[in-house]
Each structure stands twice: as C-alpha cells, then as structure tokens.
PDB file of C-alpha atoms in Angstrom:
ATOM      1  CA  UNK A  28      -0.131  -0.329  -0.057  1.00 49.00           C
ATOM      2  CA  UNK A  29       2.705   2.467   0.480  1.00 50.00           C
ATOM      3  CA  UNK A  30       4.119   1.726  -2.961  1.00 52.00           C
ATOM      4  CA  UNK A  31       0.954   2.545  -4.170  1.00 45.00           C
ATOM      5  CA  UNK A  32       0.406   5.700  -2.123  1.00 40.00           C
ATOM      6  CA  UNK A  33       3.987   6.831  -3.242  1.00 44.00           C
ATOM      7  CA  UNK A  34       3.286   6.190  -7.023  1.00 44.00           C
ATOM      8  CA  UNK A  35       0.020   8.440  -6.916  1.00 38.00           C
ATOM      9  CA  UNK A  36       2.068  11.055  -4.916  1.00 38.00           C
ATOM     10  CA  UNK A  37       5.020  11.061  -7.176  1.00 42.00           C
ATOM     11  CA  UNK A  38       5.448  14.112  -9.260  1.00 40.00           C
ATOM     12  CA  UNK A  39       6.284  12.370 -12.429  1.00 42.00           C
ATOM     13  CA  UNK A  40       6.764  14.315 -15.600  1.00 45.00           C
ATOM     14  CA  UNK A  41       6.323  12.312 -18.440  1.00 58.00           C
ATOM     15  CA  UNK A  42       8.106  13.282 -20.963  1.00 78.00           C
ATOM     16  CA  UNK A  43       9.960  16.034 -19.166  1.00 83.00           C
ATOM     17  CA  UNK A  44      12.573  13.571 -17.558  1.00 81.00           C
ATOM     18  CA  UNK A  45      15.733  16.025 -19.119  1.00 83.00           C
ATOM     19  CA  UNK A  46      14.007  19.009 -17.484  1.00 85.00           C
ATOM     20  CA  UNK A  47      16.247  18.391 -14.291  1.00 87.00           C
ATOM     21  CA  UNK A  48      15.625  20.485 -11.045  1.00 88.00           C
ATOM     22  CA  UNK A  49      13.129  20.077  -8.533  1.00 89.00           C
ATOM     23  CA  UNK A  50      12.649  23.919  -7.783  1.00 93.00           C
ATOM     24  CA  UNK A  51       9.439  25.694  -7.900  1.00 95.00           C
ATOM     25  CA  UNK A  52       9.970  27.305 -11.617  1.00 92.00           C
ATOM     26  CA  UNK A  53      10.900  24.105 -12.503  1.00 91.00           C
ATOM     27  CA  UNK A  54       7.880  22.302 -10.977  1.00 92.00           C
ATOM     28  CA  UNK A  55       5.691  25.134 -13.052  1.00 94.00           C
ATOM     29  CA  UNK A  56       7.410  24.986 -15.560  1.00 93.00           C
ATOM     30  CA  UNK A  57       6.598  21.042 -16.060  1.00 92.00           C
ATOM     31  CA  UNK A  58       2.921  21.531 -14.832  1.00 93.00           C
ATOM     32  CA  UNK A  59       2.621  24.175 -17.379  1.00 93.00           C
ATOM     33  CA  UNK A  60       3.958  22.466 -20.148  1.00 93.00           C
ATOM     34  CA  UNK A  61       1.895  19.243 -19.506  1.00 92.00           C
ATOM     35  CA  UNK A  62      -1.352  21.367 -19.898  1.00 94.00           C
ATOM     36  CA  UNK A  63      -0.428  23.077 -23.176  1.00 93.00           C
ATOM     37  CA  UNK A  64       0.506  19.938 -24.628  1.00 93.00           C
ATOM     38  CA  UNK A  65      -2.682  18.408 -24.285  1.00 92.00           C
ATOM     39  CA  UNK A  66      -4.026  21.790 -26.906  1.00 93.00           C
ATOM     40  CA  UNK A  67      -3.798  21.016 -30.443  1.00 90.00           C
ATOM     41  CA  UNK A  68      -2.772  24.422 -31.129  1.00 91.00           C
ATOM     42  CA  UNK A  69       1.069  26.222 -31.635  1.00 90.00           C
ATOM     43  CA  UNK A  70       3.207  26.456 -29.082  1.00 91.00           C
ATOM     44  CA  UNK A  71       5.787  29.529 -28.959  1.00 93.00           C
ATOM     45  CA  UNK A  72       8.467  28.752 -26.111  1.00 94.00           C
ATOM     46  CA  UNK A  73      10.613  31.552 -25.567  1.00 93.00           C
ATOM     47  CA  UNK A  74      14.073  31.617 -23.225  1.00 92.00           C
ATOM     48  CA  UNK A  75      17.696  32.706 -23.348  1.00 93.00           C
ATOM     49  CA  UNK A  76      19.886  30.442 -25.102  1.00 91.00           C
ATOM     50  CA  UNK A  77      20.446  27.216 -23.456  1.00 90.00           C
ATOM     51  CA  UNK A  78      17.543  27.255 -21.040  1.00 90.00           C
ATOM     52  CA  UNK A  79      15.905  23.973 -22.726  1.00 91.00           C
ATOM     53  CA  UNK A  80      13.174  25.057 -25.025  1.00 93.00           C
ATOM     54  CA  UNK A  81      13.733  22.091 -27.513  1.00 93.00           C
ATOM     55  CA  UNK A  82      14.016  19.731 -24.054  1.00 93.00           C
ATOM     56  CA  UNK A  83      10.270  21.564 -23.199  1.00 94.00           C
ATOM     57  CA  UNK A  84       9.343  21.332 -26.860  1.00 94.00           C
ATOM     58  CA  UNK A  85      10.497  17.687 -27.324  1.00 94.00           C
ATOM     59  CA  UNK A  86       8.520  16.903 -24.159  1.00 94.00           C
ATOM     60  CA  UNK A  87       5.672  19.054 -25.088  1.00 94.00           C
ATOM     61  CA  UNK A  88       5.627  16.385 -27.809  1.00 94.00           C
ATOM     62  CA  UNK A  89       5.886  13.560 -26.380  1.00 93.00           C
ATOM     63  CA  UNK A  90       2.698  14.317 -24.569  1.00 92.00           C
ATOM     64  CA  UNK A  91       0.681  15.483 -27.161  1.00 93.00           C
ATOM     65  CA  UNK A  92      -1.487  13.974 -29.910  1.00 92.00           C
ATOM     66  CA  UNK A  93       1.323  13.967 -32.389  1.00 91.00           C
ATOM     67  CA  UNK A  94       3.624  12.002 -30.308  1.00 92.00           C
ATOM     68  CA  UNK A  95       3.457   9.070 -32.937  1.00 92.00           C
ATOM     69  CA  UNK A  96       4.390  11.353 -35.605  1.00 92.00           C
ATOM     70  CA  UNK A  97       8.037  13.230 -36.239  1.00 92.00           C
ATOM     71  CA  UNK A  98       9.457  15.568 -33.947  1.00 93.00           C
ATOM     72  CA  UNK A  99      11.872  18.344 -36.214  1.00 93.00           C
ATOM     73  CA  UNK A 100      14.147  20.345 -35.302  1.00 92.00           C
ATOM     74  CA  UNK A 101      15.837  23.397 -37.721  1.00 92.00           C
ATOM     75  CA  UNK A 102      18.999  25.478 -35.647  1.00 91.00           C
ATOM     76  CA  UNK A 103      17.765  28.572 -37.970  1.00 89.00           C
ATOM     77  CA  UNK A 104      20.683  30.581 -36.793  1.00 90.00           C
ATOM     78  CA  UNK A 105      22.725  27.992 -38.773  1.00 91.00           C
ATOM     79  CA  UNK A 106      20.973  28.298 -41.728  1.00 89.00           C
ATOM     80  CA  UNK A 107      22.030  30.944 -44.190  1.00 90.00           C
ATOM     81  CA  UNK A 108      19.091  33.014 -45.579  1.00 88.00           C
ATOM     82  CA  UNK A 109      18.594  32.280 -48.995  1.00 85.00           C
ATOM     83  CA  UNK A 110      18.306  28.417 -47.589  1.00 86.00           C
ATOM     84  CA  UNK A 111      15.146  28.905 -44.813  1.00 89.00           C
ATOM     85  CA  UNK A 112      12.796  29.050 -47.885  1.00 89.00           C
ATOM     86  CA  UNK A 113      13.590  25.566 -49.314  1.00 87.00           C
ATOM     87  CA  UNK A 114      14.677  24.169 -46.165  1.00 90.00           C
ATOM     88  CA  UNK A 115      10.866  25.051 -44.445  1.00 91.00           C
ATOM     89  CA  UNK A 116       9.051  24.430 -48.084  1.00 91.00           C
ATOM     90  CA  UNK A 117      10.946  21.982 -50.225  1.00 89.00           C
ATOM     91  CA  UNK A 118      11.745  22.716 -53.966  1.00 85.00           C
ATOM     92  CA  UNK A 119      10.436  21.163 -57.224  1.00 85.00           C
ATOM     93  CA  UNK A 120      12.624  19.394 -59.530  1.00 82.00           C
ATOM     94  CA  UNK A 121      15.457  21.637 -61.250  1.00 74.00           C
ATOM     95  CA  UNK A 122      14.377  24.833 -59.352  1.00 76.00           C
ATOM     96  CA  UNK A 123      17.510  25.979 -58.694  1.00 73.00           C
ATOM     97  CA  UNK A 124      21.534  25.633 -59.642  1.00 72.00           C
ATOM     98  CA  UNK A 125      22.551  22.672 -57.408  1.00 70.00           C
ATOM     99  CA  UNK A 126      18.939  21.393 -56.416  1.00 70.00           C
ATOM    100  CA  UNK A 127      18.421  17.902 -56.475  1.00 75.00           C
ATOM    101  CA  UNK A 128      17.331  15.614 -59.479  1.00 78.00           C
ATOM    102  CA  UNK A 129      13.755  14.634 -57.895  1.00 79.00           C
ATOM    103  CA  UNK A 130      13.725  17.796 -55.779  1.00 84.00           C
ATOM    104  CA  UNK A 131      13.009  17.865 -52.305  1.00 87.00           C
ATOM    105  CA  UNK A 132      10.235  18.247 -49.673  1.00 90.00           C
ATOM    106  CA  UNK A 133      10.582  20.546 -46.982  1.00 89.00           C
ATOM    107  CA  UNK A 134      10.516  20.039 -43.313  1.00 91.00           C
ATOM    108  CA  UNK A 135       6.964  21.103 -43.170  1.00 90.00           C
ATOM    109  CA  UNK A 136       5.830  18.212 -45.530  1.00 91.00           C
ATOM    110  CA  UNK A 137       8.259  15.883 -43.813  1.00 93.00           C
ATOM    111  CA  UNK A 138       6.611  16.657 -40.247  1.00 91.00           C
ATOM    112  CA  UNK A 139       3.629  15.490 -41.452  1.00 89.00           C
ATOM    113  CA  UNK A 140       1.059  15.987 -38.639  1.00 89.00           C
ATOM    114  CA  UNK A 141       4.120  15.730 -36.111  1.00 92.00           C
ATOM    115  CA  UNK A 142       5.667  18.738 -34.954  1.00 93.00           C
ATOM    116  CA  UNK A 143       8.455  21.385 -36.350  1.00 93.00           C
ATOM    117  CA  UNK A 144      11.189  23.050 -33.559  1.00 93.00           C
ATOM    118  CA  UNK A 145      12.385  26.452 -35.070  1.00 92.00           C
ATOM    119  CA  UNK A 146      15.480  27.494 -32.992  1.00 91.00           C
TER     120      UNK A 146
END
C-alpha cells in the first residue's frame, strides 16, 4: 500500500525527464507544459540560449496527440538566409542550380501532422 501511495503522489512529468531540477520554477514549468501539450494549437517557447527550449518542445510533443508523428528541429541560426525557404517548404526538381534532381520535400511536409521546432 505504501508503494501505491508513493506512486500516486510522485510528481512524474512523463516527457520531461531531461528537465532536471526540483525548484518551484521547474515544477511550474513542467505543470504548465503538460497542460499546453494537451492543446491542439501552435506553441511559442521563448528563453535565453541554453535554457532548454528544445527539451520543453520535445516533452510537449511526447505528451501530445502528435507523439507518434515526427519531431523535427531546425537550427535557424545555422541556416543561411537564402536556404530557409527551401528547407521549410522544399522545392521542385530543377528549381535552382544545384537542386537535387528529384526535388526535395520541406520540413513542414516531412513533419506530416508532427511537430516542427524552429530554434
């Protein structure tokens, strides 16, 4: 019985195992993120570099109805501006010099009902 009670009171944040810490702000973040993950709506996560935005996004994806679909991340800072459009939306065969022979699907198409995380 003691183990059952402990399991019931255990604050397990499935999908957020990589978010370390037990401070009040971390607990609040996990609680809010779990609530937001249940929504079928776009999510904006903001924060300083290195604060775990992608971990929160992955956790929300894991707890969402989209969890069986892909989670695709794109580091926009590392992407040359002239390639952003083709990375996100893809391109048709022969769209530009150096394009792949058969064209290329974009991240938004590849995600197909999943999650695209733009960092």
